[in-house]
XYZ file of C-alpha atoms in Angstrom:
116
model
C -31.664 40.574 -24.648
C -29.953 40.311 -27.954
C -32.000 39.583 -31.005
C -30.379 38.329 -34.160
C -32.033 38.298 -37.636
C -29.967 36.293 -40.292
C -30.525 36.692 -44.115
C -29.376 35.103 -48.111
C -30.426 31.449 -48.084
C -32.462 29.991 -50.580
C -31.960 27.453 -53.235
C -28.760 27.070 -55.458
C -27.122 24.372 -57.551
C -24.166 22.062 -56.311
C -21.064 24.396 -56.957
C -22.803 27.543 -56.514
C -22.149 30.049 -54.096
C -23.858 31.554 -51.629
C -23.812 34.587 -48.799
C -25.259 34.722 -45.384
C -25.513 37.524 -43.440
C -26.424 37.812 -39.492
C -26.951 41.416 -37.915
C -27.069 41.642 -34.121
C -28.861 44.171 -32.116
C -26.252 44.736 -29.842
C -22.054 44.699 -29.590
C -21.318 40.731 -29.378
C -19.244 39.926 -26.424
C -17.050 37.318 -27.189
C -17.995 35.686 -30.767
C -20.094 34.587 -33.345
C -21.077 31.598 -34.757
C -22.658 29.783 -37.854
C -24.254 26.921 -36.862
C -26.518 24.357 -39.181
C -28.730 21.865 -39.143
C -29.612 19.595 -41.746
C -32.650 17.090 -41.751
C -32.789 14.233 -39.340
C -29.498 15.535 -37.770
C -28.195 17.372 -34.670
C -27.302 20.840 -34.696
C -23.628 21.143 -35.769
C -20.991 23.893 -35.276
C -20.085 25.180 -39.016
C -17.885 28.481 -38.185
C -17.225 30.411 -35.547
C -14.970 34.072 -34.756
C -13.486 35.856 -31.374
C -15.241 39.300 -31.950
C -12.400 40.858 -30.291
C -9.058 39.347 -32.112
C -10.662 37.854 -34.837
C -9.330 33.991 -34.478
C -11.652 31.542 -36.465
C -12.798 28.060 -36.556
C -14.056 26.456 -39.189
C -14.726 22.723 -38.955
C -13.153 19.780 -41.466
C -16.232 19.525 -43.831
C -16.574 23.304 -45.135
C -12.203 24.226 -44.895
C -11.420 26.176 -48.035
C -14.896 26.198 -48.726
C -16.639 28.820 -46.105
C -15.599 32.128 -45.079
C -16.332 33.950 -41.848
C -15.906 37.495 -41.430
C -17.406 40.289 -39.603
C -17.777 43.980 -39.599
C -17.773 45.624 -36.260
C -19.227 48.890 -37.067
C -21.953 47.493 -38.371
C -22.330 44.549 -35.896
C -22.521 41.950 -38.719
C -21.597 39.059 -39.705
C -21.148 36.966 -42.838
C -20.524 33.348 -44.588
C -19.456 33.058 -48.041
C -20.286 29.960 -48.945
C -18.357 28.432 -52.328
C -18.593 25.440 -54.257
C -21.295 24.511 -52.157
C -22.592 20.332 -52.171
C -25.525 18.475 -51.722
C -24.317 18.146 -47.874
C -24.519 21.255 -47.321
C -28.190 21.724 -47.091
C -29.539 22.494 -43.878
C -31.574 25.529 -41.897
C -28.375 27.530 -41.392
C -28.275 29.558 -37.504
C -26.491 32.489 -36.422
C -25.527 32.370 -32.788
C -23.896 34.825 -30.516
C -21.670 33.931 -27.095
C -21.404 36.613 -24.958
C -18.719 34.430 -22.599
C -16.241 31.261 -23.891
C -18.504 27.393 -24.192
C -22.253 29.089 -24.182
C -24.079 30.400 -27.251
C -26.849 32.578 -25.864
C -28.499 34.104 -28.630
C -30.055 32.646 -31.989
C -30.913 33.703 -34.649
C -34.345 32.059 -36.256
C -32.285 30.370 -38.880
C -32.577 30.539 -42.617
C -32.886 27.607 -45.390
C -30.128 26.482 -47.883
C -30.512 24.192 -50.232
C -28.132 23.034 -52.636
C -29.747 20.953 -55.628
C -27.955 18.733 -57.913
């Protein structure tokens, strides 16, 4: 059973910046993902990358914004997070697929809040 432990949130003004980091116990499968969810809302796919390969995904609201990447020595994974805006607040989850269209392991999630 894979346990993931995510860390940076916390509060930052609109246009800041921001760094998440998720470690995972064990040698991801098949990828990583960030995932968010902000209040009132559904829990939506933010970023995601093929451990193996390295292909990415970001979706339309955080392009040229957000950057994935990963170290594989150290089983990690990041998201920069630039120029960041009011949308963007949410409780921000690291998830882990360990075979292509199921996430199987999360993370307990971590707060970001972007003030104006």
């Amino acid at each position: 059973q894979a346990q993931l432990v995510e860390s940076g949130g916390g509060l930052v003004q609109a246009g800041g910046s921001l760094r998440l980091s998720c470690t995972s116990s064990t040698t991801p499968v098949y990828a990583m993902a960030w995932f968010r969810q902000a209040p009132g809302k559904g829990r939506e796919l933010v970023s995601s990358i093929r451990w193996y390969g390295g292909d990415k995904y970001y979706d339309d609201s955080v392009k040229g914004r957000f950057t994935m990447s990963r170290d594989s020595a150290k089983k990690m994974v990041y998201l920069q997070m630039n120029n960041l805006i009011l949308e963007d607040t949410a409780v921000y989850y690291c998830a882990r697929s360990d075979r292509k269209g199921s996430y199987d392991f999360w993370g307990q999630g971590t707060q970001v809040t972007v003030s104006s």
